[in-house]
mmCIF file of C-alpha atoms in Angstrom:
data_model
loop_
_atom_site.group_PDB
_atom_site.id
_atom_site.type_symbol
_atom_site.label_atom_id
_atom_site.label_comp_id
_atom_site.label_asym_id
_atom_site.label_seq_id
_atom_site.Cartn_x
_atom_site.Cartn_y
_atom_site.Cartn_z
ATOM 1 C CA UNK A 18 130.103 125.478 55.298
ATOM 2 C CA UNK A 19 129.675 126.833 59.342
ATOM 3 C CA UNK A 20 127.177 128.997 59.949
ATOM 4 C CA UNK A 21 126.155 130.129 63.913
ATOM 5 C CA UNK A 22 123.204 132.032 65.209
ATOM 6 C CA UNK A 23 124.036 134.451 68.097
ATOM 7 C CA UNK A 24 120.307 134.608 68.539
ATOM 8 C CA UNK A 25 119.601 130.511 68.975
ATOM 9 C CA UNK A 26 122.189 127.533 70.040
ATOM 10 C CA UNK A 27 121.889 125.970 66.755
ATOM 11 C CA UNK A 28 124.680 124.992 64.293
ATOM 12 C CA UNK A 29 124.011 124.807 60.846
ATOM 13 C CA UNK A 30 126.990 122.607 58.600
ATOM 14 C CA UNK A 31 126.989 121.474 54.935
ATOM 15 C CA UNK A 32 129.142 120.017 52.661
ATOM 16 C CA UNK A 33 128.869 118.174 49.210
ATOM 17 C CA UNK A 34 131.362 115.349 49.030
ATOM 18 C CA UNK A 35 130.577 115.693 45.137
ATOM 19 C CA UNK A 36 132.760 118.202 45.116
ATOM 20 C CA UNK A 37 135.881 117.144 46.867
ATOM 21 C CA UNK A 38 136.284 113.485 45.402
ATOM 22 C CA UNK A 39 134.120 111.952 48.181
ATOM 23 C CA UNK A 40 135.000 109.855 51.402
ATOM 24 C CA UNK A 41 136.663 112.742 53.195
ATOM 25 C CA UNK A 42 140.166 110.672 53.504
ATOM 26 C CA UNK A 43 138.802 107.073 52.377
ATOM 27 C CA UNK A 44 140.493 107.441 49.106
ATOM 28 C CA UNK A 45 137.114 106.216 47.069
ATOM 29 C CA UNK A 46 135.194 108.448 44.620
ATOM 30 C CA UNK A 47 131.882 107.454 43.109
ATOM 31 C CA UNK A 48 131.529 110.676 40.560
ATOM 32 C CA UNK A 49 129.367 109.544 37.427
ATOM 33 C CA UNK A 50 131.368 108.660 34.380
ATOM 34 C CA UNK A 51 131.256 110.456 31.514
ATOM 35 C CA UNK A 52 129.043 108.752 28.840
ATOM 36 C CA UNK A 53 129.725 111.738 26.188
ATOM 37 C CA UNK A 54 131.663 109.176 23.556
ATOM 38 C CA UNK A 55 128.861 106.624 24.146
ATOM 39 C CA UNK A 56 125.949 108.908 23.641
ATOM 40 C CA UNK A 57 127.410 110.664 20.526
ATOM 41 C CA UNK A 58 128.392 107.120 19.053
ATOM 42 C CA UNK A 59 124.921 105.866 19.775
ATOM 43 C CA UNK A 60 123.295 108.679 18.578
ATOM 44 C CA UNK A 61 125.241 108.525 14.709
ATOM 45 C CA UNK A 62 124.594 104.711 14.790
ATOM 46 C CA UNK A 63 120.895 105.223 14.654
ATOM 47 C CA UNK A 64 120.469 108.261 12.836
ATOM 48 C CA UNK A 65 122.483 106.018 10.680
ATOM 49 C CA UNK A 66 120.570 102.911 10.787
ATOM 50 C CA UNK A 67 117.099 105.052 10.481
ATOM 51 C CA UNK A 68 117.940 106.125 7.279
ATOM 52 C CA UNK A 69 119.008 102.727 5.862
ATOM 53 C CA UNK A 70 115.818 101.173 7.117
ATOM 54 C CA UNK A 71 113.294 104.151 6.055
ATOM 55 C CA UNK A 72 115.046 103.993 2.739
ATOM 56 C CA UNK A 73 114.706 100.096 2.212
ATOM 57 C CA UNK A 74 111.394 100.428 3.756
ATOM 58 C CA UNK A 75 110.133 102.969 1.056
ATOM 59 C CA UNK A 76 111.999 101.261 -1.721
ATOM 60 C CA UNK A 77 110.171 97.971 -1.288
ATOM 61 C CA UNK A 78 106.930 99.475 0.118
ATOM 62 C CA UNK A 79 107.265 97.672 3.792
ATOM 63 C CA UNK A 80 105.263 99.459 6.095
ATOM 64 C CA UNK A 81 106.916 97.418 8.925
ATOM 65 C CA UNK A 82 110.246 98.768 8.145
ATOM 66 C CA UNK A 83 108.965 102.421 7.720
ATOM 67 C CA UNK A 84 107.101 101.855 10.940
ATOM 68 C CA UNK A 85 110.026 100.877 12.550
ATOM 69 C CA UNK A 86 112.504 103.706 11.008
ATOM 70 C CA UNK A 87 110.079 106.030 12.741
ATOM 71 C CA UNK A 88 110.538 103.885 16.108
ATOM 72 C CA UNK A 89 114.037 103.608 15.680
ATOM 73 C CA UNK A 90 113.976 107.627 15.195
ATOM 74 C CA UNK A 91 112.595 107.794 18.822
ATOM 75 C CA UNK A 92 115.702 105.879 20.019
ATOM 76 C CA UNK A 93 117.457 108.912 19.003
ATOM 77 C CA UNK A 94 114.877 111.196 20.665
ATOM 78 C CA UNK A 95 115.726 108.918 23.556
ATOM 79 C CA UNK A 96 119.421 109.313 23.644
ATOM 80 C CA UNK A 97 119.403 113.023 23.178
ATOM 81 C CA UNK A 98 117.128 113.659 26.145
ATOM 82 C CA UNK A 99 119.502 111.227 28.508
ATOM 83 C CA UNK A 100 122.621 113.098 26.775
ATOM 84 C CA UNK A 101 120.854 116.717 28.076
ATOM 85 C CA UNK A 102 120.378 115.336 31.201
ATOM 86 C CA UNK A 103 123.964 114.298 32.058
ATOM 87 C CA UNK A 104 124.820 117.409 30.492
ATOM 88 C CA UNK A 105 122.627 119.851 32.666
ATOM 89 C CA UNK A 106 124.739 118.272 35.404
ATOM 90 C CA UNK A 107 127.471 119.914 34.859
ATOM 91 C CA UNK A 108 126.274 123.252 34.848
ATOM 92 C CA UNK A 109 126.844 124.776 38.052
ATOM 93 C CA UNK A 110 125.013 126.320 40.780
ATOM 94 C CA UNK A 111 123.623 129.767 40.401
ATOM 95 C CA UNK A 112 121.839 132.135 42.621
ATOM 96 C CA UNK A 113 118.132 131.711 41.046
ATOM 97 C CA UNK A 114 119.083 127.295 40.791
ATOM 98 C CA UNK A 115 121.042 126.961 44.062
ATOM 99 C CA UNK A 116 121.145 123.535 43.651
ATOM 100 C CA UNK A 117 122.254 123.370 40.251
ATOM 101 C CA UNK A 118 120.393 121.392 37.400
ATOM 102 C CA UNK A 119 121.066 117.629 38.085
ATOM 103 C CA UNK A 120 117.289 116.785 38.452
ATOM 104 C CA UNK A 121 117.397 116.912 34.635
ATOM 105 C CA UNK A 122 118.809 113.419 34.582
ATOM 106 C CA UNK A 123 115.620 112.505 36.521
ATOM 107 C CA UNK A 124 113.680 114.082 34.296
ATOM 108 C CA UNK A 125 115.386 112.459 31.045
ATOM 109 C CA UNK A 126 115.211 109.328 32.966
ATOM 110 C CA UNK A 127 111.180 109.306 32.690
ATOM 111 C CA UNK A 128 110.835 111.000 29.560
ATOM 112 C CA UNK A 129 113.242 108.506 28.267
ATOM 113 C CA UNK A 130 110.441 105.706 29.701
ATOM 114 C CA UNK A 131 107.396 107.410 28.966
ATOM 115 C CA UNK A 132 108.645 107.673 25.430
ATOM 116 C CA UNK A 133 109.291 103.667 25.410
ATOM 117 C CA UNK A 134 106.217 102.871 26.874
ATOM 118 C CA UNK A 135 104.615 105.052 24.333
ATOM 119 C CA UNK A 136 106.506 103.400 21.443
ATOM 120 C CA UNK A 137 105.241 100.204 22.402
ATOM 121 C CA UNK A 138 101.907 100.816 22.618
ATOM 122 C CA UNK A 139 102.037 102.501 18.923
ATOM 123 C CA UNK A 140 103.715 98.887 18.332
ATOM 124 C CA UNK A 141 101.014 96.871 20.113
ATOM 125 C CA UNK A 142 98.430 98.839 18.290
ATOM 126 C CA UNK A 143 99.271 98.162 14.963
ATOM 127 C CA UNK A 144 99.991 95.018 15.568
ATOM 128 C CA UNK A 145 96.650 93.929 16.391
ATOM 129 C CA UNK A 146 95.710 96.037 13.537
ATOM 130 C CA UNK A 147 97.723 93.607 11.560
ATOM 131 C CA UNK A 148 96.304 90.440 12.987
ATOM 132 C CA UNK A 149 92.616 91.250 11.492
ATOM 133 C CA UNK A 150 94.041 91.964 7.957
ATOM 134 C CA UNK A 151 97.340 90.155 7.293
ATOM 135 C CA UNK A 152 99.931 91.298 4.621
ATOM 136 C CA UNK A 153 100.393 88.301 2.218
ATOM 137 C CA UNK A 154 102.853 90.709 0.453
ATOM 138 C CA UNK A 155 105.409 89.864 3.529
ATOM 139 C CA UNK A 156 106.406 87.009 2.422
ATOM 140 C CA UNK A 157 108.007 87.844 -0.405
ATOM 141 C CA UNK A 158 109.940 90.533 1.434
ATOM 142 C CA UNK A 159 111.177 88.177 4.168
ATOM 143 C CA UNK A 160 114.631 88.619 2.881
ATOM 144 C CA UNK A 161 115.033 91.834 2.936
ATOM 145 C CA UNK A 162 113.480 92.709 6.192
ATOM 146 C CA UNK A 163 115.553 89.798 7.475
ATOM 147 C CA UNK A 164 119.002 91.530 6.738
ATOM 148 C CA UNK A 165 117.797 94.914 7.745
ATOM 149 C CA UNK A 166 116.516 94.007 11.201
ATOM 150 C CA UNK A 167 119.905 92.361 11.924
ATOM 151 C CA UNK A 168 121.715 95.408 11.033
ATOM 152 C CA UNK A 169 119.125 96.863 13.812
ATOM 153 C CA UNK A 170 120.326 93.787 15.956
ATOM 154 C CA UNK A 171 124.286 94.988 15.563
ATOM 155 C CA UNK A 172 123.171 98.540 16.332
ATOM 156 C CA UNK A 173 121.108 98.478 18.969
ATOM 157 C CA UNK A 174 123.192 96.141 20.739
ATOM 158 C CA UNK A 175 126.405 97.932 20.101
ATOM 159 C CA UNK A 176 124.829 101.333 21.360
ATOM 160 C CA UNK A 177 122.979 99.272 24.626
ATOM 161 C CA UNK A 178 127.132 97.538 25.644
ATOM 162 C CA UNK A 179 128.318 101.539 25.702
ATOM 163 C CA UNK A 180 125.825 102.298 28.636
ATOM 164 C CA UNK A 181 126.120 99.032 30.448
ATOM 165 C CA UNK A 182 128.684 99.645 32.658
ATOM 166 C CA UNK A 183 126.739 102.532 33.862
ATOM 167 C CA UNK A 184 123.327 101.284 34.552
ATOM 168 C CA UNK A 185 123.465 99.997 37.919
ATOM 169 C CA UNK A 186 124.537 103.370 39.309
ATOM 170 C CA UNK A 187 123.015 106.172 37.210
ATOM 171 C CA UNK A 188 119.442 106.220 36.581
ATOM 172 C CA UNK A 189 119.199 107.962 33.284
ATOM 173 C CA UNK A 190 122.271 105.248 31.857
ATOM 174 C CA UNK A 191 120.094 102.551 32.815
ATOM 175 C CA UNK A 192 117.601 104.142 31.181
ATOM 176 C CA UNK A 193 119.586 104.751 27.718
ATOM 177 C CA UNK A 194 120.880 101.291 28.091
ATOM 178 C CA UNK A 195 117.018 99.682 28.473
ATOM 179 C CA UNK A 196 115.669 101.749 25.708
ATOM 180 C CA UNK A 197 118.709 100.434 23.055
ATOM 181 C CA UNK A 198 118.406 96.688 24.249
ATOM 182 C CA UNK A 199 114.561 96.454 24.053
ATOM 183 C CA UNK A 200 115.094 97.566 20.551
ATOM 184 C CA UNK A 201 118.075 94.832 19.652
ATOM 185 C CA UNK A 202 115.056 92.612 21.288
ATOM 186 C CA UNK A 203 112.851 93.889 18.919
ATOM 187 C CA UNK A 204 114.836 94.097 15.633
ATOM 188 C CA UNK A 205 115.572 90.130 16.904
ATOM 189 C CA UNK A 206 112.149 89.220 16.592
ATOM 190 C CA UNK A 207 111.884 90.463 13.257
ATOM 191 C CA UNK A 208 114.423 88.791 11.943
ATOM 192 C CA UNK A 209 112.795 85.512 13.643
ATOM 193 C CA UNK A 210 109.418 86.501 12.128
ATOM 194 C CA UNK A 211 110.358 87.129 8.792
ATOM 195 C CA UNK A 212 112.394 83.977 8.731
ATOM 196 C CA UNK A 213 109.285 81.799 9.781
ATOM 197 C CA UNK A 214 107.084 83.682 7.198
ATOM 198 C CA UNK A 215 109.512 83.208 3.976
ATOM 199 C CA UNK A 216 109.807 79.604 5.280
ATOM 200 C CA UNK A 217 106.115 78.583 6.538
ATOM 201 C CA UNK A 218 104.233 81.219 4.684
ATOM 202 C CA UNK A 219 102.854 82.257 8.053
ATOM 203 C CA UNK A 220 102.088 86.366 7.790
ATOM 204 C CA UNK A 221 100.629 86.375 11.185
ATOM 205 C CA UNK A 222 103.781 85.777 13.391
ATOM 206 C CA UNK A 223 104.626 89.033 12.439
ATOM 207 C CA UNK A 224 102.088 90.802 14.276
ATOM 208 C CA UNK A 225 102.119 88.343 17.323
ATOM 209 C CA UNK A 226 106.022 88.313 17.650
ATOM 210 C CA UNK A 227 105.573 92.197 17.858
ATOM 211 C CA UNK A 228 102.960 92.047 20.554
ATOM 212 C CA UNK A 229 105.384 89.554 22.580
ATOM 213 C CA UNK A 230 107.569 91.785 22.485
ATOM 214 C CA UNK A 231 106.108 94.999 23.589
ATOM 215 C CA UNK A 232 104.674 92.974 26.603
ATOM 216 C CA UNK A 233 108.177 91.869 27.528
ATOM 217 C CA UNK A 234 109.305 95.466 26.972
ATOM 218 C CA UNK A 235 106.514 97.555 28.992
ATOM 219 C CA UNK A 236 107.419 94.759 32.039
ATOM 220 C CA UNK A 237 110.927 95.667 31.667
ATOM 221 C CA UNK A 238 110.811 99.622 31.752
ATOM 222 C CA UNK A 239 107.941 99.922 34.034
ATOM 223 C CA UNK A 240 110.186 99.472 36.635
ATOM 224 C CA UNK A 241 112.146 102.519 35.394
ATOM 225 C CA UNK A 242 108.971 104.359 35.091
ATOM 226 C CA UNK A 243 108.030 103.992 38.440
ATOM 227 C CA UNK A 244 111.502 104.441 39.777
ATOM 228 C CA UNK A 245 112.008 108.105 37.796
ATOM 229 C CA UNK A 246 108.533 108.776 38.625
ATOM 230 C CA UNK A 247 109.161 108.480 42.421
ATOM 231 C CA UNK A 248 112.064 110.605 42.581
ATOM 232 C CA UNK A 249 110.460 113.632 40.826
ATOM 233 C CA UNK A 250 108.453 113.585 43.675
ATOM 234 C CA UNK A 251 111.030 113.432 46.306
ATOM 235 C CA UNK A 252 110.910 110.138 47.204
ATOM 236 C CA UNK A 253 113.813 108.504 49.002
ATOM 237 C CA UNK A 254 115.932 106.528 46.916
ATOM 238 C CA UNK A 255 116.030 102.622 46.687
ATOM 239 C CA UNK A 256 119.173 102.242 48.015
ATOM 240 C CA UNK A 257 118.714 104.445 50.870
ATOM 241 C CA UNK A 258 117.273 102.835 54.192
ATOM 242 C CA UNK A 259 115.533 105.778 55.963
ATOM 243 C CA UNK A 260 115.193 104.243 59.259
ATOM 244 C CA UNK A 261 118.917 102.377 58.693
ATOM 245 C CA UNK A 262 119.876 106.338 58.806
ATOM 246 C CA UNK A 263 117.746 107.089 61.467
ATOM 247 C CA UNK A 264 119.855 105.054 63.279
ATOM 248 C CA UNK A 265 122.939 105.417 62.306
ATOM 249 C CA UNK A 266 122.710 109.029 63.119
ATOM 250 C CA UNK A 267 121.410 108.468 66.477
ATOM 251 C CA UNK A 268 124.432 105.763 67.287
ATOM 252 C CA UNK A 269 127.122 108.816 66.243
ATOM 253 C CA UNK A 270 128.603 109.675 69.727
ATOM 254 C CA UNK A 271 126.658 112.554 71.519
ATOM 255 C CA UNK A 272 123.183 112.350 69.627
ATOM 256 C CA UNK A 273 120.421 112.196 71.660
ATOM 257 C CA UNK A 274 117.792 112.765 69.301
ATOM 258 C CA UNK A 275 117.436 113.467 65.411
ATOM 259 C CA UNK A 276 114.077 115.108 63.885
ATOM 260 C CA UNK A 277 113.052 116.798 60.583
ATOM 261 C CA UNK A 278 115.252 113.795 58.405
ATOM 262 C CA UNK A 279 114.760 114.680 54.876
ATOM 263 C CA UNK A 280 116.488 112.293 51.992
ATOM 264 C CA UNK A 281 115.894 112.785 48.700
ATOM 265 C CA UNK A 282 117.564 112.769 44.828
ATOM 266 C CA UNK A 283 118.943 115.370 43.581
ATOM 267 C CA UNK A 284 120.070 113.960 40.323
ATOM 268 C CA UNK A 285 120.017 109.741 39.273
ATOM 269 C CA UNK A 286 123.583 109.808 40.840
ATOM 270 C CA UNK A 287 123.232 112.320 43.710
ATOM 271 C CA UNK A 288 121.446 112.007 46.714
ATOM 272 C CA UNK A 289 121.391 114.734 49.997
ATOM 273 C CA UNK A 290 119.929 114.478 53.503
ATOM 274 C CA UNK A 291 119.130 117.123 55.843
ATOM 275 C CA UNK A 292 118.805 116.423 59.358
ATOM 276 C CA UNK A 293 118.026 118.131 63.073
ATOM 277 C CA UNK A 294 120.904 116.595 65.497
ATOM 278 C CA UNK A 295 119.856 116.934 69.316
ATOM 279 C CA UNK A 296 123.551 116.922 71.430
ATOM 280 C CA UNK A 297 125.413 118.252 73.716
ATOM 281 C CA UNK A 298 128.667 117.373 72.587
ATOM 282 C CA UNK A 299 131.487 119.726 72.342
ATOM 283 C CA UNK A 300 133.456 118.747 69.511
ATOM 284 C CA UNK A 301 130.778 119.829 67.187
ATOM 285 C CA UNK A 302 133.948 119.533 64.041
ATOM 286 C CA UNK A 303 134.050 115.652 65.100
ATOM 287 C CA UNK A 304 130.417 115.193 64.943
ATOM 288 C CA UNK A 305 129.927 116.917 61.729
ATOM 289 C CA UNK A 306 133.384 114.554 59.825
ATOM 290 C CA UNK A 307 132.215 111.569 61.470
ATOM 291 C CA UNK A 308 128.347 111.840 60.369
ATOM 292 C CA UNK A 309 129.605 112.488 56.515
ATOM 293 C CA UNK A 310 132.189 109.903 56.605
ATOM 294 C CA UNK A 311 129.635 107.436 57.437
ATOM 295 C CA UNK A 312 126.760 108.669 55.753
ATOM 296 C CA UNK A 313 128.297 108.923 52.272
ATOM 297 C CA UNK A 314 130.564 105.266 53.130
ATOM 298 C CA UNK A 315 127.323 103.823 54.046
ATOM 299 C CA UNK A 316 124.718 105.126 51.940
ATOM 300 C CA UNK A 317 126.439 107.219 49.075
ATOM 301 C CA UNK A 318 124.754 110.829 50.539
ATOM 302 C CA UNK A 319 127.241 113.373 48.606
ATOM 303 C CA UNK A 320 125.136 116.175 50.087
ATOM 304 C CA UNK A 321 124.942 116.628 53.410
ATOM 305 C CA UNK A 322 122.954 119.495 55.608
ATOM 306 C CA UNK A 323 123.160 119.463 59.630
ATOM 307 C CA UNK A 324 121.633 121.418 61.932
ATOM 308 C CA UNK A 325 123.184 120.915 65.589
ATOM 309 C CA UNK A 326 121.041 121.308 68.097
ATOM 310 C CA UNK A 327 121.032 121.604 72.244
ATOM 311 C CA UNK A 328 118.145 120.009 74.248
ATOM 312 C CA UNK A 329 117.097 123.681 75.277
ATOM 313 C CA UNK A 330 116.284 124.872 71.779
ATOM 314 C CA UNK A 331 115.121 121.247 70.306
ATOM 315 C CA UNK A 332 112.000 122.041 72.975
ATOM 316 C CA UNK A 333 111.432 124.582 71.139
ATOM 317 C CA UNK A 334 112.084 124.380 67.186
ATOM 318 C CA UNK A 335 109.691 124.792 65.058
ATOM 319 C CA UNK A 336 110.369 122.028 63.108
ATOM 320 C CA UNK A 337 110.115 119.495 66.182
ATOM 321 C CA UNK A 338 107.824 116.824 65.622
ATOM 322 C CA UNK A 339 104.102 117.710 67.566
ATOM 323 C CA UNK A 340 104.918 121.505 66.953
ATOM 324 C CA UNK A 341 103.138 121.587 63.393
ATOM 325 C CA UNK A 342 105.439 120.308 60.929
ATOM 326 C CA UNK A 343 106.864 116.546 60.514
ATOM 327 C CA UNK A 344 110.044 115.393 61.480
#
């Protein structure tokens, strides 16, 4: 989209290589995959699975397996809000949400850690509950918290290998993926635990196994907290360099300055910049293609925003660095 102001020299451009496949005429699309099978096959596996293990749980009075049915039911809390968010993607653009609703996924993303973080410190808790006042009972029921744990193992790992192949790019995935593999972790160590207790007679490894495992957990998905965190606040992306763009933009041909650089995420997969170019170039067209073209080859910015302009009016825009706002 062109737009020009009679009334200043400026030259506003934008496009959203989102929409058109991406790379202008590289031949390369990065669009997010769709996760729809994954997320409705994860999401019968543990509904599944929660109602095998709450019903073993109450039939042999195990308050560690009806403890963690009602974990295992957050899983599914867990997958549903990252399924909404790659949903709300999709919706388009409308005049009161002009840029659409892809910040859900960043907002699944964290609720998706906050809830695991959560669920581990429920864990942690009773745990240390458990170390004061050990259940002798637990040995007896090694067995059959043994075989339902591994079904958990065969579950959860089965549900975290259909988000794997998205985690390095999408935000939210990784954060599906982390919440099903820290539970496979966790079912694991049951299954260890209850093995050592019907062999050894040892009732406390349950509880310590279980606070092992949390710790490893929380170390694991802080990182995800932090990251979703960080981009609800408009924070610039890991994989974006802002002063790698700074420069960039000031190497394109005809740039003599660049001010009021804003990069930010728009969804876990989507990431825009705006920018102030100071040139005097001609070919504005050329400018504009080439700053795209290397912006989304180099940095994977689908949404770009320019504003060209001359030396005259950069004296004098209101957005110019020492003239009351940051640039």
């Amino acid at each position: 989209m062109s737009n020009s102001h009679d009334h200043t020299p400026a030259h506003v451009h934008e496009h959203d290589h989102s929409h058109d496949g991406g790379g202008g005429g590289r031949g390369h699309s990065h669009a997010p995959a769709n996760f729809n099978k994954a997320f409705a096959i994860g999401i019968a596996l543990n509904i599944g699975f929660v109602i095998i293990e709450a019903f073993y749980g109450w039939r042999i009075n195990s308050l560690a397996l009806l403890a963690d049915a009602g974990h295992n039911l957050s899983d599914v809390a867990g997958l549903l809000l990252a399924w909404g968010g790659t949903l709300a993607v999709k919706l388009l653009p409308n005049a009161r949400h002009t840029y659409g609703f892809k910040r859900a996924t960043i907002l699944a993303a964290f609720a998706n850690a906050l809830l695991l973080l959560v669920a581990m410190g429920a864990l942690a808790w009773e745990a240390v509950g458990r170390l004061s006042a050990p259940q002798a009972e637990l040995q007896a029921q090694g067995v059959t918290i043994m075989v339902v744990a591994g079904i958990g193992i065969l579950v959860n790992t089965a549900t975290a290998l259909l988000f794997m192949r998205g985690g390095d790019s999408d935000l939210n995935i990784r954060g599906a993926f982390l919440h099903m593999a820290a539970d496979a972790l966790v079912s694991a160590g049951v299954v260890v635990a209850g093995a050592l207790t019907l062999w050894m007679g040892w009732v406390w490894l349950d509880p310590v196994v279980s606070l092992l495992i949390a710790g490893v957990i929380v170390w694991g998905t802080w990182d995800l907290f932090k990251q979703s965190l960080h981009l609800l606040f408009d924070g610039v992306p890991d994989s974006v360099d802002p002063a790698a763009v700074r420069t960039l933009l000031l190497g394109l041909p005809g740039v003599a300055d660049v001010h009021d650089l804003h990069v930010w995420a728009m969804g876990t997969s989507h990431i825009a910049l705006t920018a102030h170019l100071v040139t005097d170039t001609a070919d504005t067209g050329a400018l504009l293609h080439e700053a795209e073209e290397e912006l989304h080859e180099h940095f994977e910015i689908r949404h770009v925003t320019l504003q060209l302009e001359t030396l005259a009016y950069a004296q004098s825009c209101a957005l110019r660095p020492g003239l009351g706002c940051q640039g």
